[in-house]
């Protein structure tokens, strides 16, 4: 009897091991190495970003493992996917398989309820709320306000100066524009404090989530707590102003989100969601636009033919305007060449290196199993600098975007993302960039203080000494 029991138990255990073994071996994971627990390849990845060698680091992975490989980033097993087909898969994959996923440090600092962290109906609801503020017919109303902010900034910080650190200057300017249109926050100590806190948050959003004193992560969390308190105070103020009818629904982003009604087929957002998404918009809009404009400043100082063509287009617009007249939506529509230059700049120097997705259920890709709970990462630069997508990719050629839909393969230019997750603020970025470049090239000339202008990523590009330039006002009626 005992022998029969032992034999039965042995056969059961053997069967169990067989099931486990065959199940594991049938799951063909992508090639690569996960590395040490928790750390994985995070230190190497962050080092590549800080030394601006991320593209080379990723290309080495592709040469070694092919277009799909596994690694570990920020404490999570991750799969790196490369190529136009991979981009299309990621951007069009259903929300039951892949969900947008930021690193733990980003979520802890910027919040769990911002649009980039939500999926399914929650994502649609929050995205719809933000789009209600960022749609073109609403943005048309903000062109003049942007114009006024740019003029004010140049009068205060550029006129009378001989040298300017371009990147800090553009960060200050784009922050002022965002503060005005998102918060309705006027100049003063509160806005200055908010700018400093936002920078501390940005320093920590892509870091190892080690909550110890003096780490960037801890400092980012502490700054986030203070920022949330400031935004909550603004929500209370604007809710009261709307009730008293001393504010109107599209006065700024907060009043817009507070004013959403159910008859617009959009459920109201909670205060937590408003706070998280205000932070998300500030992070996305402030640094990305300032990085793009800084790279444009560097380009226009280095390439005289492109500079001359941009100046010619912008001066044609001035000829048809009265002295001191503000720019209009129709003026921006005439800046076609300038925007092509901006798009080519985004192709070669994308502000964000890429993004993450969370795997919600096991799926097969190119013969490999991607397990539930892992992350997927894609990198913007990989298709932007791919010869098969952009011939002679190292050459700066704005005319690539003259007929982008005919010459550029789908899902290869992904500076604004793609599919249902395409950046809802891309039109805002276009307006902001064109208004700023218009006044820079029509009012000033500049030269780089140093021809060698390297930059690192943290996670956005950062220039040594802020890209210092020597400036000189133009002697034209447009200067005053």
JSON list of C-alpha atoms in Angstrom, two decimals, residues 336-337 339-348 384 389-390 395-408 412-416:
[
{"chain": "A", "resi": 336, "resn": "UNK", "atom": "CA", "xyz": [5.81, 76.78, -43.60]},
{"chain": "A", "resi": 337, "resn": "UNK", "atom": "CA", "xyz": [9.57, 76.68, -44.18]},
{"chain": "A", "resi": 339, "resn": "UNK", "atom": "CA", "xyz": [8.21, 74.76, -39.31]},
{"chain": "A", "resi": 340, "resn": "UNK", "atom": "CA", "xyz": [9.94, 72.32, -41.69]},
{"chain": "A", "resi": 341, "resn": "UNK", "atom": "CA", "xyz": [13.24, 73.44, -40.19]},
{"chain": "A", "resi": 342, "resn": "UNK", "atom": "CA", "xyz": [11.78, 72.77, -36.73]},
{"chain": "A", "resi": 343, "resn": "UNK", "atom": "CA", "xyz": [10.58, 69.29, -37.77]},
{"chain": "A", "resi": 344, "resn": "UNK", "atom": "CA", "xyz": [13.99, 68.38, -39.18]},
{"chain": "A", "resi": 345, "resn": "UNK", "atom": "CA", "xyz": [15.54, 69.61, -35.93]},
{"chain": "A", "resi": 346, "resn": "UNK", "atom": "CA", "xyz": [13.18, 67.32, -34.02]},
{"chain": "A", "resi": 347, "resn": "UNK", "atom": "CA", "xyz": [14.16, 64.44, -36.27]},
{"chain": "A", "resi": 348, "resn": "UNK", "atom": "CA", "xyz": [17.87, 64.82, -35.58]},
{"chain": "A", "resi": 384, "resn": "UNK", "atom": "CA", "xyz": [14.86, 59.05, -37.12]},
{"chain": "A", "resi": 389, "resn": "UNK", "atom": "CA", "xyz": [13.45, 55.68, -43.37]},
{"chain": "A", "resi": 390, "resn": "UNK", "atom": "CA", "xyz": [15.42, 58.88, -44.01]},
{"chain": "A", "resi": 395, "resn": "UNK", "atom": "CA", "xyz": [22.33, 65.52, -43.40]},
{"chain": "A", "resi": 396, "resn": "UNK", "atom": "CA", "xyz": [20.11, 68.35, -42.17]},
{"chain": "A", "resi": 397, "resn": "UNK", "atom": "CA", "xyz": [17.45, 68.72, -44.88]},
{"chain": "A", "resi": 398, "resn": "UNK", "atom": "CA", "xyz": [14.18, 70.53, -44.03]},
{"chain": "A", "resi": 399, "resn": "UNK", "atom": "CA", "xyz": [12.73, 69.68, -47.43]},
{"chain": "A", "resi": 400, "resn": "UNK", "atom": "CA", "xyz": [12.19, 66.11, -46.22]},
{"chain": "A", "resi": 401, "resn": "UNK", "atom": "CA", "xyz": [9.02, 67.49, -44.65]},
{"chain": "A", "resi": 402, "resn": "UNK", "atom": "CA", "xyz": [7.72, 69.39, -47.69]},
{"chain": "A", "resi": 403, "resn": "UNK", "atom": "CA", "xyz": [5.50, 66.41, -48.52]},
{"chain": "A", "resi": 404, "resn": "UNK", "atom": "CA", "xyz": [6.01, 64.34, -45.40]},
{"chain": "A", "resi": 405, "resn": "UNK", "atom": "CA", "xyz": [3.09, 62.00, -46.00]},
{"chain": "A", "resi": 406, "resn": "UNK", "atom": "CA", "xyz": [4.54, 60.95, -49.37]},
{"chain": "A", "resi": 407, "resn": "UNK", "atom": "CA", "xyz": [8.24, 60.72, -48.56]},
{"chain": "A", "resi": 408, "resn": "UNK", "atom": "CA", "xyz": [8.32, 59.54, -44.94]},
{"chain": "A", "resi": 412, "resn": "UNK", "atom": "CA", "xyz": [9.21, 56.45, -38.64]},
{"chain": "A", "resi": 413, "resn": "UNK", "atom": "CA", "xyz": [9.01, 60.13, -37.57]},
{"chain": "A", "resi": 414, "resn": "UNK", "atom": "CA", "xyz": [7.76, 59.83, -34.00]},
{"chain": "A", "resi": 415, "resn": "UNK", "atom": "CA", "xyz": [8.86, 63.03, -32.27]},
{"chain": "A", "resi": 416, "resn": "UNK", "atom": "CA", "xyz": [5.21, 63.50, -31.19]}
]
